[in-house]
Amino acid sequence: AKETGRNALRFFDPAMQTAVLERATLEAGLRKAIEGDQLLLHYQPQVVEGGRVTGAEVLVRWQHPQRGMVPPGDFIPLAEETGLILSLGNWVLETACKQLATWAKRPAMAELSIAVNVSAPQLREPDFVQKVLDTIERTGANPRRLKLELTESLLVDNVEDIIQKMFALKAYGVEFSLDDFGTGYSSLSYLKRLPLNQLKIDQSFVRDVLIDPNDASIAKTIVNLAQSLGLGVIAEGVETDAQRSFLADAGCHAYQGYFFCRPVTVEAFEKFAQDREPH
Ligand code: C2E
Ligand code: CA
Ligand code: CA
Ligand code: CA
């Protein structure tokens, strides 16, 4: 009874009550956003040496009717905790695949790929593979143009199950990129067992690559690691030409970042890609 009393007291802690309310409001709002049409995708170009665009990473945006644009860092963690990430993730995948199918009919856009972020709870779903394949089939997207970004932190438990799912999708041509590489502590021995196509150098290493010797070594090491494993490598968060040039010298020739383009609407992305197409 004493325990309950203490909990009851805690419940009336005003600060905590505000936090609980805030969270509940946010959760209800997010549920509505997914069902309604408050979510949208921004496209950030992925560019290779010479400026040609190879595709885009899609980044989800929440246009809240009162709060304006809510950044994904403010709702993705909540979506992951509440399970809402499953319906949100389905929406992102479906929207990206529909876009791929649209581009497939336009010669100038047909080669572009779309990279989609996948969260741990999505990958843990027993029917994840079937869901992705159903979405590809329903939309008419080319699976070879779809790249799934998995974070290193996702490879902590149930690695065997994840490897199996990756191979199942790889058999259809779906590609995989290992996101935020170097920020987690996954065992390097997994790397050679995963059917990856690409490592993605996290922006935390790119940011100070010119001023912090440690970040410079890490970036170079990731590039060398990718090369020795026969994988592609892309750097995210490239903001200056000096960073791009350092990475190019290190052997990384694919980039994403504000130096090239911020995440933009699909229309702006299409224009960006076409303007950089060699004529
Ligand atoms: P992320 O996957 O690491 O995405 C890269 C983030 O860096 C994006 O932030 C992007 O806008 C930002 N960025 C790109 N270039 C630059 C640059 O040059 N400088 C700087 N400072 N930042 C840059 P964003 O859009 O706020 O997304 C944050 C995170 O939210 C993403 O990190 C990803 O983990 C998550 N996220 C976004 N969309 C989705 C989604 O559809 N599904 C899931 N599961 N997660 C998502
Ligand atoms: Ca990503
Ligand atoms: Ca990152
Ligand atoms: Ca990332």
mmCIF file of C-alpha atoms and ligand atoms in Angstrom:
data_model
loop_
_atom_site.group_PDB
_atom_site.id
_atom_site.type_symbol
_atom_site.label_atom_id
_atom_site.label_comp_id
_atom_site.label_asym_id
_atom_site.label_seq_id
_atom_site.Cartn_x
_atom_site.Cartn_y
_atom_site.Cartn_z
ATOM 1 C CA ALA A 1 0.000 0.000 0.000
ATOM 2 C CA LYS A 2 2.936 2.242 0.762
ATOM 3 C CA GLU A 3 4.294 1.619 -2.755
ATOM 4 C CA THR A 4 1.006 2.606 -4.331
ATOM 5 C CA GLY A 5 0.943 5.744 -2.205
ATOM 6 C CA ARG A 6 4.335 6.734 -3.452
ATOM 7 C CA ASN A 7 3.357 6.067 -7.050
ATOM 8 C CA ALA A 8 0.210 8.092 -6.634
ATOM 9 C CA LEU A 9 2.305 10.974 -5.331
ATOM 10 C CA ARG A 10 4.714 10.625 -8.216
ATOM 11 C CA PHE A 11 1.821 10.736 -10.617
ATOM 12 C CA PHE A 12 0.981 14.229 -9.427
ATOM 13 C CA ASP A 13 4.492 15.514 -9.905
ATOM 14 C CA PRO A 14 3.568 18.443 -12.179
ATOM 15 C CA ALA A 15 6.690 18.209 -14.346
ATOM 16 C CA MET A 16 6.173 14.529 -14.905
ATOM 17 C CA GLN A 17 2.509 14.955 -15.616
ATOM 18 C CA THR A 18 3.365 17.502 -18.281
ATOM 19 C CA ALA A 19 5.832 15.099 -19.858
ATOM 20 C CA VAL A 20 3.274 12.282 -19.875
ATOM 21 C CA LEU A 21 0.624 14.550 -21.338
ATOM 22 C CA GLU A 22 3.021 15.873 -23.953
ATOM 23 C CA ARG A 23 3.978 12.362 -24.951
ATOM 24 C CA ALA A 24 0.383 11.193 -25.113
ATOM 25 C CA THR A 25 -0.554 14.217 -27.222
ATOM 26 C CA LEU A 26 2.365 13.615 -29.527
ATOM 27 C CA GLU A 27 1.510 9.949 -29.875
ATOM 28 C CA ALA A 28 -2.140 10.651 -30.683
ATOM 29 C CA GLY A 29 -1.041 13.325 -33.124
ATOM 30 C CA LEU A 30 1.402 11.015 -34.837
ATOM 31 C CA ARG A 31 -1.258 8.325 -35.178
ATOM 32 C CA LYS A 32 -3.467 10.885 -36.924
ATOM 33 C CA ALA A 33 -0.577 12.096 -39.058
ATOM 34 C CA ILE A 34 0.055 8.592 -40.388
ATOM 35 C CA GLU A 35 -3.643 7.967 -41.109
ATOM 36 C CA GLY A 36 -4.180 11.428 -42.550
ATOM 37 C CA ASP A 37 -1.903 13.222 -44.934
ATOM 38 C CA GLN A 38 0.447 15.110 -42.626
ATOM 39 C CA LEU A 39 3.531 13.092 -43.525
ATOM 40 C CA LEU A 40 5.677 13.798 -46.529
ATOM 41 C CA LEU A 41 9.025 12.723 -47.863
ATOM 42 C CA HIS A 42 11.963 14.915 -48.672
ATOM 43 C CA TYR A 43 14.569 13.660 -51.108
ATOM 44 C CA GLN A 44 18.269 14.270 -50.558
ATOM 45 C CA PRO A 45 20.407 13.654 -53.644
ATOM 46 C CA GLN A 46 23.245 11.137 -53.609
ATOM 47 C CA VAL A 47 25.949 12.385 -55.920
ATOM 48 C CA VAL A 48 29.095 10.864 -57.402
ATOM 49 C CA GLU A 49 32.396 12.503 -58.362
ATOM 50 C CA GLY A 50 31.709 14.792 -61.303
ATOM 51 C CA GLY A 51 28.279 15.737 -59.985
ATOM 52 C CA ARG A 52 26.027 13.060 -61.483
ATOM 53 C CA VAL A 53 23.048 12.134 -59.276
ATOM 54 C CA THR A 54 22.628 8.399 -58.664
ATOM 55 C CA GLY A 55 19.549 8.610 -56.457
ATOM 56 C CA ALA A 56 18.157 9.992 -53.232
ATOM 57 C CA GLU A 57 17.676 9.119 -49.593
ATOM 58 C CA VAL A 58 14.100 9.735 -48.502
ATOM 59 C CA LEU A 59 13.689 11.486 -45.163
ATOM 60 C CA VAL A 60 10.281 11.668 -43.534
ATOM 61 C CA ARG A 61 8.747 15.012 -42.518
ATOM 62 C CA TRP A 62 5.732 15.685 -40.297
ATOM 63 C CA GLN A 63 3.773 18.783 -41.177
ATOM 64 C CA HIS A 64 1.921 19.354 -37.920
ATOM 65 C CA PRO A 65 -1.183 21.556 -38.307
ATOM 66 C CA GLN A 66 -0.199 23.686 -35.273
ATOM 67 C CA ARG A 67 3.483 23.084 -34.648
ATOM 68 C CA GLY A 68 4.642 23.309 -38.237
ATOM 69 C CA MET A 69 7.386 21.016 -39.462
ATOM 70 C CA VAL A 70 8.347 18.534 -36.728
ATOM 71 C CA PRO A 71 11.847 17.090 -37.359
ATOM 72 C CA PRO A 72 12.137 13.276 -37.472
ATOM 73 C CA GLY A 73 14.454 13.272 -34.442
ATOM 74 C CA ASP A 74 11.421 14.451 -32.419
ATOM 75 C CA PHE A 75 9.053 11.659 -33.455
ATOM 76 C CA ILE A 76 10.961 8.668 -34.884
ATOM 77 C CA PRO A 77 12.149 7.515 -31.407
ATOM 78 C CA LEU A 78 8.568 7.802 -30.100
ATOM 79 C CA ALA A 79 7.287 5.946 -33.152
ATOM 80 C CA GLU A 80 9.808 3.184 -32.467
ATOM 81 C CA GLU A 81 8.805 2.886 -28.805
ATOM 82 C CA THR A 82 5.068 2.829 -29.488
ATOM 83 C CA GLY A 83 5.134 0.559 -32.517
ATOM 84 C CA LEU A 84 3.777 3.339 -34.736
ATOM 85 C CA ILE A 85 7.003 2.990 -36.733
ATOM 86 C CA LEU A 86 5.452 -0.071 -38.386
ATOM 87 C CA SER A 87 2.660 1.852 -40.093
ATOM 88 C CA LEU A 88 4.915 4.872 -40.620
ATOM 89 C CA GLY A 89 7.566 2.643 -42.191
ATOM 90 C CA ASN A 90 4.987 1.014 -44.461
ATOM 91 C CA TRP A 91 3.884 4.426 -45.652
ATOM 92 C CA VAL A 92 7.467 5.534 -46.372
ATOM 93 C CA LEU A 93 8.258 2.334 -48.266
ATOM 94 C CA GLU A 94 5.027 2.461 -50.261
ATOM 95 C CA THR A 95 5.543 6.116 -51.176
ATOM 96 C CA ALA A 96 9.160 5.517 -52.214
ATOM 97 C CA CYS A 97 8.223 2.486 -54.323
ATOM 98 C CA LYS A 98 5.409 4.393 -56.052
ATOM 99 C CA GLN A 99 7.945 7.086 -56.897
ATOM 100 C CA LEU A 100 10.352 4.508 -58.342
ATOM 101 C CA ALA A 101 7.555 3.132 -60.513
ATOM 102 C CA THR A 102 6.780 6.655 -61.781
ATOM 103 C CA TRP A 103 10.436 7.318 -62.568
ATOM 104 C CA ALA A 104 10.765 3.993 -64.397
ATOM 105 C CA LYS A 105 8.551 5.456 -67.170
ATOM 106 C CA ARG A 106 10.779 8.514 -67.616
ATOM 107 C CA PRO A 107 14.086 7.772 -69.378
ATOM 108 C CA ALA A 108 15.919 10.611 -67.578
ATOM 109 C CA MET A 109 14.881 9.279 -64.149
ATOM 110 C CA ALA A 110 14.728 5.521 -64.713
ATOM 111 C CA GLU A 111 18.207 4.777 -63.358
ATOM 112 C CA LEU A 112 17.765 6.626 -60.060
ATOM 113 C CA SER A 113 17.650 4.681 -56.818
ATOM 114 C CA ILE A 114 15.855 5.485 -53.581
ATOM 115 C CA ALA A 115 17.343 4.748 -50.170
ATOM 116 C CA VAL A 116 14.818 4.109 -47.387
ATOM 117 C CA ASN A 117 15.648 4.089 -43.665
ATOM 118 C CA VAL A 118 14.491 0.950 -41.855
ATOM 119 C CA SER A 119 14.113 0.809 -38.061
ATOM 120 C CA ALA A 120 14.755 -2.200 -35.844
ATOM 121 C CA PRO A 121 11.081 -2.976 -35.049
ATOM 122 C CA GLN A 122 10.319 -3.123 -38.786
ATOM 123 C CA LEU A 123 13.134 -5.551 -39.500
ATOM 124 C CA ARG A 124 12.120 -7.673 -36.492
ATOM 125 C CA GLU A 125 8.628 -8.253 -37.934
ATOM 126 C CA PRO A 126 8.339 -11.901 -38.978
ATOM 127 C CA ASP A 127 6.709 -10.861 -42.276
ATOM 128 C CA PHE A 128 9.120 -8.006 -43.073
ATOM 129 C CA VAL A 129 10.448 -9.675 -46.234
ATOM 130 C CA GLN A 130 6.963 -10.460 -47.530
ATOM 131 C CA LYS A 131 5.783 -6.913 -46.788
ATOM 132 C CA VAL A 132 8.631 -5.401 -48.789
ATOM 133 C CA LEU A 133 8.119 -7.808 -51.695
ATOM 134 C CA ASP A 134 4.343 -7.156 -51.685
ATOM 135 C CA THR A 135 4.953 -3.421 -51.784
ATOM 136 C CA ILE A 136 7.401 -3.772 -54.682
ATOM 137 C CA GLU A 137 4.947 -5.903 -56.617
ATOM 138 C CA ARG A 138 1.888 -3.761 -55.860
ATOM 139 C CA THR A 139 3.615 -0.548 -56.922
ATOM 140 C CA GLY A 140 5.548 -1.950 -59.874
ATOM 141 C CA ALA A 141 8.874 -0.632 -58.546
ATOM 142 C CA ASN A 142 12.141 -2.135 -59.792
ATOM 143 C CA PRO A 143 13.637 -3.841 -56.700
ATOM 144 C CA ARG A 144 17.129 -3.052 -58.039
ATOM 145 C CA ARG A 145 16.441 0.639 -57.528
ATOM 146 C CA LEU A 146 15.472 0.162 -53.880
ATOM 147 C CA LYS A 147 18.169 0.498 -51.235
ATOM 148 C CA LEU A 148 17.422 -0.175 -47.580
ATOM 149 C CA GLU A 149 19.493 1.678 -44.997
ATOM 150 C CA LEU A 150 20.057 -0.344 -41.849
ATOM 151 C CA THR A 151 21.867 1.148 -38.884
ATOM 152 C CA GLU A 152 24.748 -0.577 -37.251
ATOM 153 C CA SER A 153 22.917 -0.473 -33.892
ATOM 154 C CA LEU A 154 20.284 -2.720 -35.416
ATOM 155 C CA LEU A 155 22.785 -5.565 -35.648
ATOM 156 C CA VAL A 156 23.027 -6.129 -31.908
ATOM 157 C CA ASP A 157 20.600 -8.974 -31.458
ATOM 158 C CA ASN A 158 19.064 -11.615 -33.687
ATOM 159 C CA VAL A 159 21.747 -11.175 -36.290
ATOM 160 C CA GLU A 160 21.056 -14.584 -37.839
ATOM 161 C CA ASP A 161 17.439 -13.642 -38.461
ATOM 162 C CA ILE A 162 18.475 -10.313 -39.993
ATOM 163 C CA ILE A 163 21.063 -11.942 -42.267
ATOM 164 C CA GLN A 164 18.448 -14.394 -43.505
ATOM 165 C CA LYS A 165 15.979 -11.610 -44.267
ATOM 166 C CA MET A 166 18.644 -9.602 -46.074
ATOM 167 C CA PHE A 167 19.560 -12.562 -48.286
ATOM 168 C CA ALA A 168 15.890 -13.169 -49.087
ATOM 169 C CA LEU A 169 15.498 -9.573 -50.320
ATOM 170 C CA LYS A 170 18.885 -9.516 -52.035
ATOM 171 C CA ALA A 171 17.677 -12.438 -54.163
ATOM 172 C CA TYR A 172 15.160 -9.995 -55.689
ATOM 173 C CA GLY A 173 17.817 -7.323 -56.273
ATOM 174 C CA VAL A 174 17.125 -5.127 -53.232
ATOM 175 C CA GLU A 175 20.313 -3.400 -52.025
ATOM 176 C CA PHE A 176 21.541 -2.635 -48.518
ATOM 177 C CA SER A 177 23.553 0.195 -47.056
ATOM 178 C CA LEU A 178 24.954 0.174 -43.506
ATOM 179 C CA ASP A 179 23.974 3.552 -42.048
ATOM 180 C CA ASP A 180 25.720 5.574 -39.318
ATOM 181 C CA PHE A 181 28.697 3.300 -39.782
ATOM 182 C CA GLY A 182 31.324 3.635 -37.074
ATOM 183 C CA THR A 183 29.011 5.088 -34.420
ATOM 184 C CA GLY A 184 27.892 1.762 -32.950
ATOM 185 C CA TYR A 185 29.915 -1.111 -31.687
ATOM 186 C CA SER A 186 28.817 -3.972 -33.880
ATOM 187 C CA SER A 187 31.362 -6.681 -34.374
ATOM 188 C CA LEU A 188 33.429 -6.242 -37.522
ATOM 189 C CA SER A 189 33.137 -9.985 -38.088
ATOM 190 C CA TYR A 190 29.451 -9.515 -38.979
ATOM 191 C CA LEU A 191 30.416 -7.228 -41.823
ATOM 192 C CA LYS A 192 31.626 -9.971 -44.106
ATOM 193 C CA ARG A 193 28.554 -12.104 -43.399
ATOM 194 C CA LEU A 194 25.999 -9.452 -44.254
ATOM 195 C CA PRO A 195 24.995 -9.111 -47.910
ATOM 196 C CA LEU A 196 25.736 -5.374 -47.925
ATOM 197 C CA ASN A 197 26.321 -3.193 -50.977
ATOM 198 C CA GLN A 198 27.564 -0.085 -49.233
ATOM 199 C CA LEU A 199 28.888 1.460 -46.027
ATOM 200 C CA LYS A 200 27.707 4.949 -45.160
ATOM 201 C CA ILE A 201 30.189 7.137 -43.305
ATOM 202 C CA ASP A 202 28.294 8.932 -40.558
ATOM 203 C CA GLN A 203 28.185 12.707 -40.643
ATOM 204 C CA SER A 204 29.745 12.885 -37.168
ATOM 205 C CA PHE A 205 33.064 11.826 -38.765
ATOM 206 C CA VAL A 206 32.659 13.999 -41.845
ATOM 207 C CA ARG A 207 31.942 17.182 -39.897
ATOM 208 C CA ASP A 208 35.456 17.651 -38.501
ATOM 209 C CA VAL A 209 37.344 15.555 -41.001
ATOM 210 C CA LEU A 210 39.653 18.495 -41.808
ATOM 211 C CA ILE A 211 40.354 19.576 -38.235
ATOM 212 C CA ASP A 212 40.242 16.417 -36.133
ATOM 213 C CA PRO A 213 42.945 13.853 -36.998
ATOM 214 C CA ASN A 214 40.928 11.096 -35.304
ATOM 215 C CA ASP A 215 37.904 11.724 -37.507
ATOM 216 C CA ALA A 216 40.183 11.844 -40.532
ATOM 217 C CA SER A 217 41.653 8.428 -39.634
ATOM 218 C CA ILE A 218 38.228 6.937 -38.995
ATOM 219 C CA ALA A 219 36.891 8.199 -42.326
ATOM 220 C CA LYS A 220 39.928 6.815 -44.180
ATOM 221 C CA THR A 221 39.678 3.505 -42.327
ATOM 222 C CA ILE A 222 36.010 3.110 -43.271
ATOM 223 C CA VAL A 223 36.842 3.778 -46.931
ATOM 224 C CA ASN A 224 39.661 1.195 -46.832
ATOM 225 C CA LEU A 225 37.464 -1.293 -45.040
ATOM 226 C CA ALA A 226 34.730 -0.896 -47.666
ATOM 227 C CA GLN A 227 37.266 -1.311 -50.460
ATOM 228 C CA SER A 228 38.831 -4.419 -48.970
ATOM 229 C CA LEU A 229 35.390 -5.976 -48.461
ATOM 230 C CA GLY A 230 34.386 -5.105 -52.027
ATOM 231 C CA LEU A 231 31.674 -2.704 -50.873
ATOM 232 C CA GLY A 232 30.699 0.746 -52.046
ATOM 233 C CA VAL A 233 31.065 3.684 -49.686
ATOM 234 C CA ILE A 234 29.150 6.960 -49.388
ATOM 235 C CA ALA A 235 29.744 9.886 -47.038
ATOM 236 C CA GLU A 236 26.819 11.757 -45.492
ATOM 237 C CA GLY A 237 26.790 15.294 -44.126
ATOM 238 C CA VAL A 238 29.252 16.711 -46.675
ATOM 239 C CA GLU A 239 28.899 20.477 -46.258
ATOM 240 C CA THR A 240 32.000 21.902 -47.962
ATOM 241 C CA ASP A 241 34.059 21.328 -51.063
ATOM 242 C CA ALA A 242 37.129 20.855 -48.836
ATOM 243 C CA GLN A 243 35.417 17.914 -47.099
ATOM 244 C CA ARG A 244 34.451 16.443 -50.465
ATOM 245 C CA SER A 245 38.008 16.817 -51.699
ATOM 246 C CA PHE A 246 39.473 15.134 -48.586
ATOM 247 C CA LEU A 247 37.054 12.222 -48.997
ATOM 248 C CA ALA A 248 37.833 11.934 -52.710
ATOM 249 C CA ASP A 249 41.563 11.739 -51.911
ATOM 250 C CA ALA A 250 40.766 9.029 -49.371
ATOM 251 C CA GLY A 251 38.969 7.064 -52.111
ATOM 252 C CA CYS A 252 35.328 7.924 -51.340
ATOM 253 C CA HIS A 253 33.574 9.139 -54.477
ATOM 254 C CA ALA A 254 29.906 9.162 -53.456
ATOM 255 C CA TYR A 255 28.414 11.901 -51.305
ATOM 256 C CA GLN A 256 25.314 13.269 -49.687
ATOM 257 C CA GLY A 257 25.140 16.605 -47.924
ATOM 258 C CA TYR A 258 24.242 20.268 -47.894
ATOM 259 C CA PHE A 259 27.268 21.086 -50.098
ATOM 260 C CA PHE A 260 25.370 19.418 -52.942
ATOM 261 C CA CYS A 261 21.754 19.790 -51.868
ATOM 262 C CA ARG A 262 19.554 19.785 -48.780
ATOM 263 C CA PRO A 263 16.684 17.321 -48.517
ATOM 264 C CA VAL A 264 14.015 18.803 -50.846
ATOM 265 C CA THR A 265 10.582 18.058 -52.312
ATOM 266 C CA VAL A 266 10.400 15.404 -55.007
ATOM 267 C CA GLU A 267 9.832 18.090 -57.670
ATOM 268 C CA ALA A 268 12.935 19.987 -56.610
ATOM 269 C CA PHE A 269 14.898 16.752 -56.518
ATOM 270 C CA GLU A 270 13.830 15.835 -60.051
ATOM 271 C CA LYS A 271 14.947 19.237 -61.303
ATOM 272 C CA PHE A 272 18.258 18.927 -59.448
ATOM 273 C CA ALA A 273 18.903 15.488 -60.959
ATOM 274 C CA GLN A 274 18.002 16.547 -64.508
ATOM 275 C CA ASP A 275 20.108 19.703 -64.385
ATOM 276 C CA ARG A 276 23.149 17.571 -63.553
ATOM 277 C CA GLU A 277 22.543 14.944 -66.199
ATOM 278 C CA PRO A 278 25.294 15.153 -68.840
ATOM 279 C CA HIS A 279 23.717 16.193 -72.165
HETATM 280 P P1 C2E B 1 20.029 9.751 -40.984
HETATM 281 O O1 C2E B 1 19.498 8.518 -41.621
HETATM 282 O O2 C2E B 1 21.433 9.710 -40.484
HETATM 283 O O3 C2E B 1 19.822 10.913 -42.049
HETATM 284 C C1 C2E B 1 20.743 11.947 -42.263
HETATM 285 C C2 C2E B 1 20.328 13.211 -41.563
HETATM 286 O O4 C2E B 1 21.331 14.204 -41.810
HETATM 287 C C3 C2E B 1 19.035 13.815 -42.082
HETATM 288 O O5 C2E B 1 18.412 14.450 -40.983
HETATM 289 C C4 C2E B 1 19.522 14.857 -43.083
HETATM 290 O O6 C2E B 1 18.586 15.888 -43.301
HETATM 291 C C5 C2E B 1 20.745 15.362 -42.374
HETATM 292 N N1 C2E B 1 21.737 15.926 -43.276
HETATM 293 C C6 C2E B 1 21.941 15.627 -44.579
HETATM 294 N N2 C2E B 1 22.973 16.316 -45.090
HETATM 295 C C7 C2E B 1 23.462 17.076 -44.089
HETATM 296 C C8 C2E B 1 24.554 18.017 -43.985
HETATM 297 O O7 C2E B 1 25.289 18.285 -44.930
HETATM 298 N N3 C2E B 1 24.753 18.582 -42.773
HETATM 299 C C9 C2E B 1 23.972 18.317 -41.694
HETATM 300 N N4 C2E B 1 24.251 18.925 -40.554
HETATM 301 N N5 C2E B 1 22.930 17.441 -41.747
HETATM 302 C C10 C2E B 1 22.686 16.827 -42.929
HETATM 303 P P2 C2E B 1 16.853 14.335 -40.745
HETATM 304 O O8 C2E B 1 16.144 14.459 -42.056
HETATM 305 O O9 C2E B 1 16.519 15.310 -39.664
HETATM 306 O O10 C2E B 1 16.676 12.868 -40.225
HETATM 307 C C11 C2E B 1 17.188 12.507 -38.974
HETATM 308 C C12 C2E B 1 17.105 11.022 -38.753
HETATM 309 O O11 C2E B 1 15.755 10.581 -38.666
HETATM 310 C C13 C2E B 1 17.711 10.203 -39.893
HETATM 311 O O12 C2E B 1 19.116 10.185 -39.745
HETATM 312 C C14 C2E B 1 17.063 8.859 -39.659
HETATM 313 O O13 C2E B 1 17.742 8.144 -38.650
HETATM 314 C C15 C2E B 1 15.694 9.257 -39.138
HETATM 315 N N6 C2E B 1 14.719 9.160 -40.244
HETATM 316 C C16 C2E B 1 14.386 10.060 -41.178
HETATM 317 N N7 C2E B 1 13.456 9.576 -42.008
HETATM 318 C C17 C2E B 1 13.196 8.309 -41.598
HETATM 319 C C18 C2E B 1 12.320 7.263 -42.057
HETATM 320 O O14 C2E B 1 11.577 7.385 -43.050
HETATM 321 N N8 C2E B 1 12.325 6.086 -41.339
HETATM 322 C C19 C2E B 1 13.150 5.906 -40.252
HETATM 323 N N9 C2E B 1 13.113 4.724 -39.631
HETATM 324 N N10 C2E B 1 13.979 6.861 -39.815
HETATM 325 C C20 C2E B 1 14.010 8.046 -40.470
HETATM 326 CA CA CA B 2 19.924 7.190 -43.311
HETATM 327 CA CA CA B 3 23.775 9.689 -39.578
HETATM 328 CA CA CA B 4 22.505 7.824 -41.069
#
